[in-house]
PDB file of C-alpha atoms in Angstrom:
ATOM      1  CA  VAL I   1      17.324  47.237 -15.191  1.00 79.00           C
ATOM      2  CA  THR I   2      19.820  49.182 -17.238  1.00 84.00           C
ATOM      3  CA  PHE I   3      19.168  52.183 -19.438  1.00 82.00           C
ATOM      4  CA  SER I   4      21.439  53.824 -21.967  1.00 84.00           C
ATOM      5  CA  VAL I   5      21.057  56.598 -24.494  1.00 80.00           C
ATOM      6  CA  ASP I   6      23.458  56.677 -27.412  1.00 79.00           C
ATOM      7  CA  GLU I   7      24.704  59.791 -29.246  1.00 75.00           C
ATOM      8  CA  ASN I   8      21.687  59.613 -31.599  1.00 72.00           C
ATOM      9  CA  GLY I   9      19.204  59.719 -28.729  1.00 72.00           C
ATOM     10  CA  ILE I  10      18.241  56.058 -29.033  1.00 79.00           C
ATOM     11  CA  LEU I  11      17.143  54.716 -25.679  1.00 81.00           C
ATOM     12  CA  SER I  12      18.081  51.115 -24.885  1.00 86.00           C
ATOM     13  CA  VAL I  13      16.495  49.266 -21.979  1.00 86.00           C
ATOM     14  CA  HIS I  14      17.764  45.924 -20.678  1.00 85.00           C
ATOM     15  CA  LEU I  15      15.892  43.962 -17.994  1.00 84.00           C
ATOM     16  CA  ARG I  16      17.106  40.857 -16.171  1.00 84.00           C
ATOM     17  CA  ASP I  17      15.172  39.027 -13.489  1.00 81.00           C
ATOM     18  CA  GLU I  18      17.742  37.885 -10.908  1.00 81.00           C
ATOM     19  CA  GLU I  19      15.617  34.993  -9.719  1.00 80.00           C
ATOM     20  CA  THR I  20      14.797  33.478 -13.122  1.00 83.00           C
ATOM     21  CA  ASN I  21      17.696  34.954 -15.152  1.00 80.00           C
ATOM     22  CA  LEU I  22      15.200  35.869 -17.883  1.00 83.00           C
ATOM     23  CA  GLU I  23      16.377  38.830 -19.949  1.00 85.00           C
ATOM     24  CA  VAL I  24      14.556  41.296 -22.176  1.00 84.00           C
ATOM     25  CA  SER I  25      15.980  44.185 -24.181  1.00 83.00           C
ATOM     26  CA  ALA I  26      14.286  46.953 -26.122  1.00 83.00           C
ATOM     27  CA  LYS I  27      15.349  49.993 -28.127  1.00 81.00           C
ATOM     28  CA  VAL I  28      13.309  53.131 -28.580  1.00 74.00           C
ATOM     29  CA  LYS I  29      14.531  54.484 -31.916  1.00 72.00           C
ATOM     30  CA  THR I  30      12.128  57.334 -32.456  1.00 66.00           C
ATOM     31  CA  SER I  31      10.848  59.649 -29.852  1.00 63.00           C
ATOM     32  CA  ARG I  32       9.094  62.941 -29.544  1.00 75.00           C
ATOM     33  CA  LEU I  33      10.905  63.603 -26.318  1.00 76.00           C
ATOM     34  CA  SER I  34      13.387  66.402 -26.040  1.00 82.00           C
ATOM     35  CA  ASP I  35      16.945  65.744 -24.925  1.00 81.00           C
ATOM     36  CA  LYS I  36      16.049  67.266 -21.572  1.00 90.00           C
ATOM     37  CA  GLU I  37      13.063  64.914 -21.181  1.00 87.00           C
ATOM     38  CA  ARG I  38      15.145  61.881 -22.153  1.00 81.00           C
ATOM     39  CA  LEU I  39      17.860  62.791 -19.675  1.00 87.00           C
ATOM     40  CA  LYS I  40      15.236  63.284 -16.975  1.00 91.00           C
ATOM     41  CA  MET I  41      13.801  59.828 -17.709  1.00 87.00           C
ATOM     42  CA  VAL I  42      17.243  58.237 -17.526  1.00 87.00           C
ATOM     43  CA  ARG I  43      18.035  60.089 -14.300  1.00 91.00           C
ATOM     44  CA  ASN I  44      14.719  59.001 -12.757  1.00 92.00           C
ATOM     45  CA  ALA I  45      15.301  55.404 -13.826  1.00 89.00           C
ATOM     46  CA  ARG I  46      18.764  55.402 -12.260  1.00 91.00           C
ATOM     47  CA  GLU I  47      17.390  56.854  -9.027  1.00 92.00           C
ATOM     48  CA  GLU I  48      14.733  54.131  -8.918  1.00 91.00           C
ATOM     49  CA  GLU I  49      17.367  51.497  -9.592  1.00 90.00           C
ATOM     50  CA  GLU I  50      19.458  52.809  -6.690  1.00 92.00           C
ATOM     51  CA  LYS I  51      16.414  52.731  -4.403  1.00 90.00           C
ATOM     52  CA  GLU I  52      15.686  49.142  -5.407  1.00 91.00           C
ATOM     53  CA  VAL I  53      19.270  48.096  -4.674  1.00 91.00           C
ATOM     54  CA  ILE I  54      19.088  49.718  -1.233  1.00 90.00           C
ATOM     55  CA  GLU I  55      15.705  48.139  -0.437  1.00 87.00           C
ATOM     56  CA  LYS I  56      17.007  44.732  -1.508  1.00 90.00           C
ATOM     57  CA  ALA I  57      20.079  45.109   0.713  1.00 89.00           C
ATOM     58  CA  LYS I  58      17.902  46.116   3.665  1.00 85.00           C
ATOM     59  CA  HIS I  59      15.608  43.154   3.104  1.00 86.00           C
ATOM     60  CA  GLU I  60      18.577  40.788   2.908  1.00 89.00           C
ATOM     61  CA  ALA I  61      20.030  42.258   6.120  1.00 86.00           C
ATOM     62  CA  ARG I  62      16.714  41.852   7.946  1.00 83.00           C
ATOM     63  CA  THR I  63      16.389  38.276   6.695  1.00 86.00           C
ATOM     64  CA  ALA I  64      19.947  37.408   7.717  1.00 89.00           C
ATOM     65  CA  PHE I  65      19.341  38.838  11.196  1.00 86.00           C
ATOM     66  CA  ALA I  66      16.125  36.842  11.602  1.00 85.00           C
ATOM     67  CA  GLU I  67      17.903  33.686  10.442  1.00 89.00           C
ATOM     68  CA  ALA I  68      20.733  34.285  12.931  1.00 88.00           C
ATOM     69  CA  VAL I  69      18.211  34.604  15.767  1.00 87.00           C
ATOM     70  CA  THR I  70      16.538  31.380  14.635  1.00 85.00           C
ATOM     71  CA  ARG I  71      19.890  29.549  14.605  1.00 86.00           C
ATOM     72  CA  ALA I  72      20.670  30.904  18.080  1.00 87.00           C
ATOM     73  CA  ARG I  73      17.292  29.682  19.364  1.00 84.00           C
ATOM     74  CA  LYS I  74      17.988  26.213  17.978  1.00 84.00           C
ATOM     75  CA  SER I  75      21.439  26.047  19.577  1.00 85.00           C
ATOM     76  CA  VAL I  76      20.449  27.038  23.143  1.00 85.00           C
ATOM     77  CA  HIS I  77      20.086  23.390  24.112  1.00 81.00           C
ATOM     78  CA  LYS I  78      23.836  22.882  23.590  1.00 84.00           C
ATOM     79  CA  THR I  79      24.692  24.440  26.939  1.00 81.00           C
ATOM     80  CA  ASP I  80      24.330  22.461  30.135  1.00 83.00           C
ATOM     81  CA  VAL I  81      24.331  25.482  32.448  1.00 83.00           C
ATOM     82  CA  ASP I  82      20.739  26.372  33.268  1.00 85.00           C
ATOM     83  CA  GLU I  83      21.590  29.977  34.133  1.00 86.00           C
ATOM     84  CA  THR I  84      23.318  30.474  30.772  1.00 85.00           C
ATOM     85  CA  LYS I  85      20.445  28.772  28.950  1.00 86.00           C
ATOM     86  CA  ILE I  86      17.901  31.114  30.578  1.00 89.00           C
ATOM     87  CA  GLU I  87      20.019  34.160  29.784  1.00 89.00           C
ATOM     88  CA  LEU I  88      20.343  33.093  26.141  1.00 88.00           C
ATOM     89  CA  GLN I  89      16.619  32.419  25.886  1.00 89.00           C
ATOM     90  CA  ASN I  90      15.856  35.885  27.279  1.00 89.00           C
ATOM     91  CA  LEU I  91      18.224  37.556  24.806  1.00 89.00           C
ATOM     92  CA  ILE I  92      16.760  35.610  21.911  1.00 88.00           C
ATOM     93  CA  LYS I  93      13.234  36.512  23.031  1.00 89.00           C
ATOM     94  CA  GLN I  94      14.207  40.214  23.077  1.00 88.00           C
ATOM     95  CA  GLU I  95      15.517  39.995  19.525  1.00 85.00           C
ATOM     96  CA  GLU I  96      12.463  38.054  18.301  1.00 85.00           C
ATOM     97  CA  ASP I  97      10.194  40.671  19.886  1.00 86.00           C
ATOM     98  CA  TRP I  98      12.220  43.426  18.214  1.00 84.00           C
ATOM     99  CA  ILE I  99      11.868  41.758  14.804  1.00 79.00           C
ATOM    100  CA  GLU I 100       8.154  41.139  15.335  1.00 81.00           C
ATOM    101  CA  SER I 101       7.511  44.721  16.445  1.00 82.00           C
ATOM    102  CA  ARG I 102       9.005  45.976  13.180  1.00 75.00           C
ATOM    103  CA  LYS I 103       7.374  43.480  10.848  1.00 70.00           C
ATOM    104  CA  ASP I 104       5.167  46.108   9.199  1.00 66.00           C
ATOM    105  CA  HIS I 105       7.664  48.968   9.364  1.00 59.00           C
ATOM    106  CA  SER I 106       9.657  50.265   6.457  1.00 57.00           C
ATOM    107  CA  ASN I 107      13.157  48.967   5.967  1.00 50.00           C
ATOM    108  CA  LYS I 108      14.484  52.294   7.300  1.00 53.00           C
ATOM    109  CA  ASP I 109      13.891  51.006  10.835  1.00 53.00           C
ATOM    110  CA  PHE I 110      16.516  48.335  10.287  1.00 52.00           C
ATOM    111  CA  ILE I 111      19.246  50.574   8.928  1.00 51.00           C
ATOM    112  CA  ASP I 112      18.929  54.054  10.456  1.00 46.00           C
TER     113      ASP I 112
END
């Protein structure tokens, strides 16, 4: 989502869905909003956009971590040393438990 206000106070909004690449644009040519109200709307929209970017990054980080643990679990059989295999399985179990225990938590738990 991008917002812009030109020198005449015309608000332009452009939306693009990253998954489908569908795009929509709109212009608000007349408004009963004051300059202060328009600026507040733009500021709020930018803050929301920043929050969405951060949440997406957190989600991608959590997903990548879970995928790495899954790959590790699948590769344990490659070692022939039973002691090493058990140690790896225990470490993987700890990480899987950690992920599972935070399944319903906010993304903050994965970054802070």
